[in-house]
Amino acid sequence: MQKVDLAIGILGFVALTATALGVVFADDIAGLQDYAFEESFVTIGSSADTPVGSNGVEFTFDLDDTPNATMGKFTFAFTENGRSQLTDGDASYTITITGPEGTMDTFEGSFSGNEDVVVDTSAWAETPETQGLTEANKDSLSFTWMEDVTITVSVDAPGSQIPLGGASPTYSVTVSGEALVFEAVPATPDVEVA
Amino acid sequence: MAGARGGFNSRFGFIMAAVGSAVGLGNLVRFPRELSESGGSAFLLVYLALLFIVGIPAILAEMTLGKLSNSSPLNAFRKLGGEKGKAWQLVGILGMFGAVFVMFFYTVLSGWALRFFFETFRDGWWDAPTTLFNSVEFGVWTIFWHFVVVAATVFVVARGVSGGIEKTTVIIMPALFAIVIAIVLFAAFQDGSGAGYKAIFSFDTDALANLSAKDISRAVGQVFFSLSLGQGAMLTYASYMDRKQSVAEDGLTIAFADTGVALIAAMMVFPTLAFAGLLDSPEASSNFGTAFKALPLAFLQMGDVIGRILGAAFFLGLFFAALSSAISLIEVPVSVLVDNVGLKRGKAAILMGLLTYSFGVFAALSPEFLALYDEIAVNLFIVIAVALTTFFAGWVAKGVKEELNSYTSLRIGGAMVWLMRTITPLMILLVFIMGAFVGEDGGFMTDGAGFRGLAHSFRAAFHLE
């Protein structure tokens, strides 16, 4: 056998070995990661029509099914039945977002009739060292933002007149969110010779 | 016409191959971004000045040595170096190693472009315009596409200079030009594309004034990286030139064609991004992000049929640009194995293909290995090789001025040799020092210094930090 054929044989073996090593140890060989964000739109939940009563009404939504995501924007679509805005004025809302370590954010305001209220929490993504997301989580690429997170929506409608028939005004709310989904992506180097 | 060691059958074939070597991914993506971020047409003037002072003398130096010696890089320096020829072979070795290390990762990048072309037919990037790249740039399947590109390159080079390299490049280079021009013309007629032209051609003296010495040295480096210098590629191709071809005329043609393609590519990329409202998007904040995230997003907005056609054409063109460069890179060590070791071309090509594939596997899996190969090529081999080659052509080799003045009415030999003796190698040496030792803040071995980056990439690639 000529030396060149031997060299080709050896390099062929090296190539096969490199392929096998690459396939088997791909994750170990892979390097540092960046974190990319992708926007997606999810509906978190809808409540039933609920009478407001004199003490207000409270709705609770759990965010358990959106792993690796932080919501950039929540939309609360309020529906009001049986109340006169003309005579009774606006209803008020309090939105509390609670994480595993306590209250993360609170929003208050008022709405009139059927109205969408949008709260923007996109600033959370700028400071991911917040509840559920520690440095250890970041390195192991698991973001626990939205586990053990609860959204509580309280609605108060003082001064409601009991309309004919004696039924209390009812409210429902549908919560949807524009999520910023974290994805671990390779940190692409900017090569000079290209 | 082709000699005993093979050669190009026509001047057109040589020009296409050499322009193919010079025109690569950098022309289509890096240069346009550099232009828009560094001062528009003000930067262009600086770039052209650097092209004349550094790029053209350097490319003419390499080509003249190749044509005079009619040999591979190692033999060229040995033959033309006189008594110290054996010592000067080291310059040829530096260039060859530069080509080899670039090959290790360039075939991976080429694989990205090829994959994206095929993904057009699977709706790959159409369905996920900004996220497909994240999942395919590194990984097990990237090894496959890297293998395909290596195999294609070996196939072309094994078939010889005229039968493989020339036959391939006379097809893919005109196809690339046609693709780029087609997208330029289409983009020109889209609403909102005007902002793209402004981004690249506005005369922004403020941005120019803010260029640091490090930025300028990077621009100089960009000139000779763009011309594929310091890797033995131009020298090798020129060694296959017909005796009666003019190095001066062909060298100038290649240099201007390389810059021309880069400029036209800028008119392709930025108006397209502007039309889609993506000029300042996060996807367009990096070179590869622009090519593989922002532009797919822009093509998406052009409509179902036109968007897919232009997208497929763009990635095919990107692949052609990368393939033609990869061919020239692998030809360097192949020519050394043929000329110096006496191997048959086919077996030499297979040997280099196997080596490229094996080392490239790690670049296909790890951004750190990819960066490491790039840093090694630039900081240890290429820049030094360009400086020494130019110096050698100016001071050591005999007949350079005469060769530059032959077979042409141009009489630039004297001026070029003067530049090769003085300004050009000095400027390249400055580039090496600024690039290797100076950081972004102007400090010694601070962040951004090439050798520091090389050490970091080494530690990161082997998980030592």
XYZ file of C-alpha atoms in Angstrom:
659
model
C 0.000 0.000 0.000
C 1.354 3.439 -0.870
C 1.985 5.939 1.887
C -0.668 8.274 0.526
C -3.288 5.516 0.651
C -2.285 4.812 4.236
C -2.607 8.520 5.017
C -6.061 8.603 3.426
C -7.042 5.562 5.448
C -5.851 7.109 8.674
C -7.559 10.420 7.986
C -10.712 8.572 7.002
C -10.674 6.856 10.366
C -10.066 10.206 12.052
C -13.034 11.680 10.172
C -15.302 8.843 11.262
C -14.106 9.166 14.838
C -14.654 12.922 14.774
C -18.179 12.351 13.466
C -18.953 9.795 16.136
C -17.522 11.988 18.876
C -19.402 14.959 17.510
C -22.727 13.155 17.417
C -22.365 11.562 20.836
C -20.903 14.530 22.661
C -22.632 17.316 20.725
C -24.095 18.924 23.826
C -20.819 18.772 25.713
C -18.895 20.292 22.837
C -21.456 23.039 22.338
C -20.369 26.316 23.737
C -21.783 29.360 25.407
C -25.363 30.298 24.840
C -27.163 33.505 24.247
C -30.817 33.896 25.051
C -33.191 34.832 22.290
C -36.735 36.018 22.768
C -39.610 35.130 20.537
C -42.997 36.726 20.838
C -46.051 34.563 21.000
C -49.661 35.134 21.925
C -51.398 32.962 24.481
C -54.781 32.976 26.135
C -54.322 32.405 29.800
C -57.909 31.954 30.856
C -61.488 33.168 30.921
C -63.723 33.543 33.893
C -67.400 32.861 34.119
C -69.895 35.697 34.446
C -69.853 36.486 38.146
C -72.056 38.837 40.143
C -70.048 41.707 41.571
C -71.864 42.024 44.858
C -71.153 44.754 47.402
C -67.602 43.562 48.149
C -66.458 43.258 44.589
C -65.429 40.105 42.796
C -62.118 38.366 42.410
C -60.815 36.174 39.602
C -57.702 34.029 39.780
C -55.585 32.688 36.928
C -52.584 30.416 37.267
C -49.752 30.511 34.765
C -48.462 26.984 34.781
C -48.480 26.045 31.138
C -46.118 28.578 29.695
C -42.626 27.370 30.459
C -39.613 29.470 29.642
C -41.722 32.536 29.125
C -42.262 35.902 30.604
C -45.289 37.818 29.571
C -44.493 41.085 27.942
C -48.030 42.343 27.816
C -51.255 41.174 29.422
C -54.626 42.055 28.000
C -57.596 41.938 30.359
C -60.825 41.946 28.410
C -63.541 42.962 30.849
C -67.205 42.291 30.130
C -69.851 44.015 32.196
C -73.540 43.193 32.236
C -76.448 44.879 33.971
C -74.847 48.095 35.092
C -75.460 51.601 33.893
C -72.305 53.617 33.284
C -74.381 56.738 32.974
C -75.659 56.605 36.506
C -73.145 54.408 38.255
C -69.806 55.474 36.851
C -66.754 53.380 36.134
C -65.840 50.107 37.723
C -62.371 49.789 39.181
C -59.878 46.974 38.908
C -56.806 45.805 40.726
C -54.534 43.327 39.045
C -51.986 41.592 41.225
C -49.324 39.305 39.839
C -47.876 37.029 42.471
C -44.834 34.851 42.106
C -43.276 32.150 44.242
C -41.670 34.802 46.462
C -44.581 37.154 46.758
C -46.112 40.027 44.844
C -44.286 40.812 41.616
C -46.401 43.678 40.324
C -49.675 45.468 40.877
C -51.769 47.509 38.483
C -54.824 49.587 39.321
C -57.286 51.508 37.217
C -60.834 51.829 36.072
C -62.825 50.715 33.108
C -66.183 51.399 31.672
C -68.452 48.674 30.343
C -66.759 46.223 28.001
C -63.205 47.330 27.763
C -59.768 45.922 27.201
C -57.096 46.903 29.663
C -53.515 46.335 28.682
C -50.687 46.191 31.201
C -47.112 46.153 29.985
C -44.634 44.015 31.905
C -41.996 43.868 29.177
C -39.540 45.583 31.510
C -39.351 42.319 33.429
C -37.456 40.755 30.533
C -34.711 43.340 30.961
C -34.061 42.157 34.502
C -34.392 38.427 34.413
C -32.784 38.048 37.825
C -36.199 38.143 39.351
C -38.446 35.630 40.926
C -37.843 32.121 39.714
C -34.937 33.018 37.476
C -31.626 32.759 39.233
C -28.184 32.587 37.697
C -28.213 28.843 38.202
C -31.410 28.571 36.258
C -29.963 30.673 33.487
C -26.941 28.430 33.098
C -29.011 25.303 33.029
C -31.282 26.977 30.533
C -34.459 26.602 32.520
C -36.518 29.688 33.083
C -39.104 29.348 35.776
C -40.695 32.699 35.280
C -44.167 31.516 34.751
C -44.359 28.603 37.103
C -46.109 29.302 40.387
C -47.289 32.652 39.067
C -50.836 33.717 39.788
C -52.777 36.632 38.387
C -55.538 37.941 40.618
C -58.068 40.356 39.154
C -60.338 42.192 41.561
C -63.274 44.212 40.294
C -65.194 46.694 42.353
C -68.268 48.492 41.168
C -69.494 50.726 43.998
C -72.780 52.519 43.733
C -74.362 49.914 41.528
C -78.092 50.216 41.453
C -79.951 47.008 41.596
C -81.812 46.972 38.312
C -85.222 45.685 37.736
C -85.420 42.041 38.699
C -82.945 42.446 41.563
C -79.975 40.834 39.880
C -76.505 42.136 40.672
C -74.358 43.329 37.743
C -71.994 40.621 36.529
C -68.437 40.736 35.298
C -66.183 38.381 33.476
C -62.617 38.771 32.313
C -60.507 37.014 29.731
C -56.779 37.250 30.211
C -54.406 36.835 27.334
C -50.783 37.548 27.090
C -48.080 38.374 24.611
C -45.306 36.207 25.828
C -41.609 36.664 25.373
C -40.488 33.094 25.168
C -36.881 32.477 26.094
C -34.884 30.245 23.874
C -31.293 29.282 24.438
C -29.400 29.875 21.209
C -25.743 29.578 20.314
C -23.719 32.754 20.533
C -22.652 33.187 16.891
C -19.138 34.602 16.621
C -18.523 37.396 14.139
C -15.667 35.927 12.138
C -13.165 38.245 10.465
C -12.270 36.060 7.536
C -15.589 35.663 5.765
C -3.310 27.738 -21.912
C -2.912 24.984 -19.333
C 0.634 23.683 -18.766
C 1.906 20.399 -17.387
C 0.699 21.137 -13.867
C -2.639 22.303 -15.188
C -3.905 25.772 -15.751
C -6.842 27.872 -16.791
C -8.066 27.535 -20.361
C -9.050 31.151 -20.711
C -8.548 34.535 -19.141
C -12.259 34.662 -18.366
C -11.986 31.375 -16.497
C -9.077 32.648 -14.433
C -10.843 35.919 -13.635
C -14.018 34.103 -12.573
C -12.057 31.739 -10.333
C -10.012 34.522 -8.760
C -13.016 36.788 -8.271
C -14.783 33.771 -6.801
C -11.930 33.366 -4.365
C -12.171 36.999 -3.336
C -15.954 37.317 -3.258
C -17.309 35.513 -0.243
C -19.765 35.857 2.585
C -18.025 39.021 3.725
C -18.789 40.818 0.466
C -22.476 40.039 0.684
C -23.054 40.767 4.343
C -20.080 42.154 6.264
C -19.103 44.976 3.945
C -22.632 46.397 3.558
C -23.012 46.593 7.344
C -19.550 48.098 7.714
C -20.503 50.715 5.151
C -23.724 51.671 6.894
C -22.225 51.802 10.379
C -18.972 53.572 9.658
C -20.010 56.628 7.691
C -21.588 55.616 4.413
C -19.886 57.068 1.372
C -17.379 58.865 3.591
C -16.190 55.445 4.742
C -16.285 54.228 1.159
C -13.744 56.879 0.209
C -11.475 55.722 3.028
C -11.948 52.100 1.975
C -11.061 52.909 -1.627
C -7.954 54.779 -0.495
C -6.912 51.745 1.543
C -7.665 49.521 -1.438
C -5.207 51.510 -3.539
C -2.500 51.776 -0.892
C -2.752 48.301 0.627
C -5.091 45.967 -1.222
C -3.949 46.419 -4.792
C -0.199 46.299 -4.096
C -0.729 43.247 -1.902
C -2.810 41.342 -4.444
C -0.417 42.232 -7.237
C 2.467 41.043 -5.059
C 0.862 37.636 -4.507
C -0.172 37.223 -8.109
C 3.218 38.243 -9.464
C 4.999 35.734 -7.257
C 2.605 33.025 -8.394
C 3.003 33.797 -12.082
C 6.771 34.245 -11.938
C 7.310 30.974 -10.121
C 4.553 28.931 -11.797
C 4.510 27.021 -8.513
C 2.616 26.400 -5.309
C 3.205 28.855 -2.438
C 6.085 26.932 -0.846
C 7.990 26.524 -4.095
C 7.262 30.119 -5.121
C 9.123 31.581 -2.159
C 11.907 29.017 -2.413
C 12.466 29.631 -6.133
C 12.294 33.401 -5.946
C 14.073 33.801 -2.626
C 17.584 33.244 -3.972
C 20.097 31.951 -1.467
C 17.699 32.365 1.425
C 14.881 30.758 -0.532
C 14.492 27.872 1.870
C 14.002 30.262 4.768
C 11.473 32.300 2.806
C 9.427 29.130 2.313
C 8.148 29.846 5.787
C 5.988 32.624 4.351
C 4.372 30.118 2.014
C 3.798 27.805 4.960
C 2.188 30.614 6.960
C -0.209 31.364 4.128
C -1.036 27.711 3.617
C -1.829 27.211 7.289
C -3.956 30.334 7.158
C -5.938 28.805 4.299
C -6.265 25.486 6.117
C -7.568 26.991 9.347
C -10.046 29.152 7.450
C -11.218 26.077 5.553
C -12.046 24.328 8.833
C -14.874 26.751 9.550
C -15.642 28.266 6.163
C -17.223 25.022 5.001
C -19.492 25.175 8.041
C -20.640 28.688 7.104
C -21.136 27.551 3.518
C -23.242 24.692 4.840
C -25.525 27.207 6.551
C -26.175 28.941 3.229
C -26.750 25.671 1.400
C -29.124 24.435 4.063
C -31.128 27.655 3.972
C -31.449 27.306 0.201
C -32.974 23.862 0.623
C -35.063 25.012 3.570
C -36.917 27.283 1.131
C -38.616 24.207 -0.287
C -39.498 22.919 3.164
C -40.857 26.294 4.291
C -38.099 26.155 6.884
C -37.175 29.819 7.107
C -40.549 30.866 5.698
C -42.341 29.519 8.763
C -39.699 30.601 11.237
C -37.829 33.491 9.661
C -35.974 34.600 12.755
C -35.631 31.369 14.674
C -34.595 28.703 12.169
C -31.001 29.929 12.261
C -30.845 29.548 16.037
C -31.604 25.878 15.754
C -29.466 24.991 12.733
C -26.241 26.990 12.992
C -24.653 24.484 15.347
C -25.643 20.910 15.940
C -25.512 17.409 14.625
C -27.258 18.226 11.344
C -24.812 21.063 10.761
C -22.139 18.375 10.506
C -24.067 16.867 7.614
C -24.212 20.119 5.628
C -20.560 20.759 6.414
C -19.804 17.324 4.943
C -21.820 18.110 1.805
C -19.860 21.312 1.196
C -16.510 19.606 1.811
C -17.486 16.813 -0.574
C -18.532 19.305 -3.257
C -15.297 21.252 -2.849
C -13.146 18.119 -3.033
C -15.057 16.968 -6.109
C -14.407 20.239 -7.917
C -10.742 20.545 -6.959
C -10.015 16.877 -7.720
C -11.125 17.400 -11.305
C -8.308 19.859 -11.875
C -7.811 23.524 -12.531
C -9.543 23.706 -15.897
C -11.761 20.648 -15.605
C -12.989 21.406 -12.098
C -12.259 24.863 -10.752
C -12.631 26.781 -13.995
C -15.680 24.846 -15.212
C -17.434 25.403 -11.885
C -16.604 29.043 -11.323
C -17.546 30.165 -14.857
C -21.039 28.948 -14.031
C -21.546 29.890 -10.415
C -19.949 33.341 -10.485
C -22.063 34.756 -13.330
C -25.074 33.121 -11.646
C -24.188 34.896 -8.404
C -23.882 38.248 -10.182
C -27.248 37.716 -11.887
C -28.905 36.851 -8.572
C -27.489 39.876 -6.779
C -28.486 42.231 -9.590
C -31.984 40.758 -9.770
C -32.572 41.360 -6.063
C -31.047 44.847 -6.321
C -33.466 45.735 -9.113
C -36.464 44.270 -7.324
C -35.609 46.015 -4.059
C -35.121 49.327 -5.836
C -38.783 49.431 -6.825
C -40.198 48.633 -3.398
C -41.798 51.307 -1.241
C -39.581 52.338 1.621
C -36.362 51.043 0.133
C -34.969 54.564 -0.153
C -33.916 54.587 3.485
C -31.615 51.696 2.676
C -29.685 53.670 0.094
C -29.416 56.521 2.560
C -27.996 54.170 5.181
C -25.131 53.122 2.945
C -24.465 56.158 0.815
C -25.063 59.144 3.049
C -21.883 61.108 3.649
C -21.698 60.766 7.419
C -18.553 62.546 8.483
C -19.528 62.294 12.162
C -19.436 58.520 12.068
C -16.199 58.745 10.131
C -14.706 61.117 12.686
C -15.595 58.668 15.440
C -13.605 55.867 13.864
C -10.834 54.844 16.185
C -7.365 53.665 15.169
C -8.606 50.163 15.908
C -11.531 50.697 13.506
C -9.203 51.906 10.760
C -6.899 48.949 11.258
C -9.930 46.695 11.036
C -10.873 48.378 7.758
C -7.395 47.735 6.390
C -7.688 44.135 7.487
C -11.083 43.980 5.810
C -9.479 45.072 2.540
C -7.097 42.175 2.364
C -9.431 39.601 3.933
C -11.928 40.601 1.272
C -9.335 40.032 -1.456
C -8.511 36.591 -0.059
C -4.880 37.541 0.559
C -2.402 35.980 2.957
C -3.773 32.496 2.372
C -1.865 31.604 -0.750
C -5.042 31.472 -2.811
C -4.264 34.296 -5.227
C -0.669 33.156 -5.511
C -1.784 29.611 -6.337
C -4.354 30.700 -8.894
C -1.879 33.086 -10.514
C 0.585 30.207 -10.837
C -1.880 28.693 -13.304
C -2.090 31.847 -15.411
C -1.163 31.827 -19.055
C 2.301 33.314 -19.639
C 0.863 36.056 -21.819
C -1.726 37.239 -19.342
C -1.165 40.537 -17.615
C -0.902 40.360 -13.829
C -1.505 44.104 -13.585
C -4.689 44.121 -15.636
C -6.109 40.960 -14.103
C -5.140 41.972 -10.577
C -6.856 45.324 -10.931
C -9.888 43.628 -12.464
C -10.139 41.254 -9.517
C -9.686 44.003 -6.930
C -12.291 46.264 -8.490
C -14.693 43.391 -9.120
C -14.438 42.352 -5.475
C -15.203 45.865 -4.268
C -17.896 46.304 -6.919
C -19.695 43.151 -5.843
C -19.547 44.303 -2.228
C -21.059 47.667 -3.160
C -23.801 46.104 -5.243
C -24.486 43.667 -2.418
C -24.941 46.652 -0.128
C -27.577 47.913 -2.571
C -29.193 44.515 -2.332
C -29.195 44.103 1.437
C -30.031 47.506 2.826
C -32.873 48.587 0.540
C -34.432 45.178 1.156
C -34.173 45.644 4.911
C -35.456 49.211 4.628
C -38.493 48.116 2.617
C -39.346 45.648 5.375
C -38.721 48.187 8.150
C -35.864 46.127 9.553
C -32.923 48.504 9.261
C -32.562 48.929 13.017
C -34.026 45.597 14.010
C -32.214 43.354 16.498
C -32.050 40.690 13.784
C -29.937 42.999 11.642
C -27.497 43.856 14.428
C -24.931 41.260 13.366
C -23.549 39.992 10.065
C -24.979 36.501 10.248
C -28.159 37.807 11.827
C -28.648 40.055 8.809
C -28.194 37.198 6.344
C -30.073 34.452 8.153
C -32.689 36.271 10.197
C -33.389 39.793 8.985
C -33.350 39.061 5.255
C -35.659 36.008 5.542
C -38.033 38.254 7.469
C -37.809 40.807 4.670
C -38.400 38.198 1.973
C -41.473 37.071 3.906
C -42.987 40.501 3.386
C -42.525 40.406 -0.352
C -45.353 37.991 -0.861
C -45.763 34.281 -1.093
C -44.310 33.678 -4.547
C -41.837 36.505 -5.040
C -40.564 36.251 -1.479
C -39.791 32.558 -1.779
C -38.134 32.946 -5.188
C -35.939 35.830 -4.087
C -35.155 34.131 -0.802
C -34.119 30.925 -2.503
C -32.068 32.918 -5.001
C -30.344 34.880 -2.241
C -29.284 31.776 -0.316
C -28.171 30.055 -3.494
C -26.073 33.110 -4.309
C -24.674 33.138 -0.786
C -23.722 29.483 -1.190
C -22.070 30.135 -4.564
C -20.018 32.967 -3.047
C -18.926 30.735 -0.180
C -18.248 27.686 -2.378
C -16.034 29.578 -4.801
C -13.967 30.849 -1.867
C -13.774 27.398 -0.270
C -12.537 25.937 -3.566
C -9.658 28.401 -3.684
C -8.764 27.704 -0.069
C -8.532 23.950 -0.455
C -6.603 24.364 -3.723
C -3.698 25.917 -1.768
C -2.668 22.826 0.246
C -3.636 20.579 -2.671
C -1.210 22.422 -4.953
C 1.513 22.059 -2.303
C 0.847 18.328 -2.005
C 0.942 17.977 -5.799
C 3.986 20.161 -6.416
C 6.077 19.427 -3.341
C 5.098 15.891 -2.365
C 4.245 14.542 -5.802
C 0.763 13.328 -4.944
C -1.900 12.828 -7.561
C -4.415 15.677 -7.463
C -7.389 13.460 -6.643
C -5.747 11.885 -3.621
C -4.387 15.227 -2.453
C -7.909 16.669 -2.608
C -9.329 13.734 -0.672
C -6.631 14.068 1.997
C -7.356 17.769 2.487
C -11.089 17.118 2.397
C -10.822 14.556 5.189
C -8.666 16.899 7.269
C -11.051 19.824 6.705
C -14.063 17.696 7.545
C -12.541 16.256 10.735
C -11.517 19.569 12.246
C -14.636 21.251 10.912
C -16.889 18.879 12.865
C -16.030 20.801 16.003
C -16.751 24.142 14.359
C -20.120 22.705 13.306
C -20.945 22.029 16.946
C -19.343 24.844 18.862
C -19.214 28.595 18.256
C -16.038 28.633 20.354
C -14.214 26.280 17.989
C -15.427 28.323 15.044
C -14.096 31.497 16.664
C -10.860 29.718 17.631
C -10.101 28.693 14.054
C -10.820 32.234 12.863
C -8.599 33.762 15.556
C -5.741 31.354 14.811
C -5.952 32.021 11.079
C -5.999 35.790 11.492
C -3.636 36.356 14.413
C -1.036 33.676 13.740
C -0.939 33.273 9.981
C -2.788 35.506 7.541
C -1.834 39.022 8.516
C 1.846 38.159 8.943
C 1.804 36.276 5.641
C 0.377 39.274 3.767
C 2.974 41.628 5.233
C 5.889 39.299 4.486
C 4.620 38.430 1.005
C 4.381 42.075 0.076
C 7.809 42.799 1.563
C 9.261 39.780 -0.267
C 7.810 40.925 -3.580
C 9.161 44.439 -3.047
C 12.663 43.686 -1.780
C 13.648 40.092 -2.481
C 12.056 38.640 -5.604
C 13.538 39.648 -8.923
C 11.508 40.672 -11.937
C 8.381 41.874 -10.138
C 8.337 45.315 -11.720
C 9.004 43.870 -15.163
C 6.274 41.271 -14.801
C 3.770 43.935 -13.748
C 4.621 45.986 -16.831
C 4.433 43.106 -19.294
C 1.591 42.170 -21.608
C -0.146 45.437 -20.835
C -0.091 49.096 -21.715
C -0.347 49.926 -18.019
C 2.924 51.052 -16.488
C 2.248 50.626 -12.814
C 5.121 48.314 -11.985
C 7.362 51.002 -10.574
C 4.693 52.558 -8.377
C 3.457 49.197 -7.151
C 6.913 47.947 -6.241
C 7.562 51.196 -4.383
C 4.365 50.647 -2.382
C 5.296 46.989 -1.784
C 8.636 48.142 -0.389
C 7.336 50.877 1.845
C 3.811 51.811 2.797
C 1.949 48.567 2.178
C 3.918 46.173 4.400
C 4.227 48.858 7.089
C 0.481 49.411 7.149
C -0.173 45.690 7.268
C 2.319 45.344 10.105
C 0.453 48.093 11.943
C -2.765 46.158 11.341
C -1.158 43.103 12.890
C 0.010 45.004 15.964
C -3.289 46.852 16.406
C -5.279 43.718 15.802
C -3.240 41.331 17.926
C -2.246 43.495 20.875
C -4.607 46.473 21.136
C -8.075 46.296 22.639
C -11.229 48.194 21.763
C -10.389 50.851 24.346
C -6.924 51.362 22.889
C -5.242 49.550 25.764
C -2.623 46.818 25.563
C -4.113 43.322 25.536
C -7.488 44.557 26.759
C -10.824 43.250 25.481
C -10.796 43.060 21.727
C -7.062 42.402 21.405
C -6.626 39.488 19.007
C -4.200 37.460 21.108
C -6.382 37.903 24.162
C -9.369 36.773 22.123
C -7.357 33.808 20.861
C -6.505 32.752 24.410
C -10.121 33.183 25.478
C -11.429 31.206 22.490
C -8.954 28.416 23.238
C -10.044 28.204 26.879
C -13.718 28.435 25.960
C -13.497 25.813 23.208
C -11.936 23.288 25.573
C -14.155 24.368 28.477
C -11.197 25.498 30.533
C -12.982 28.544 31.934
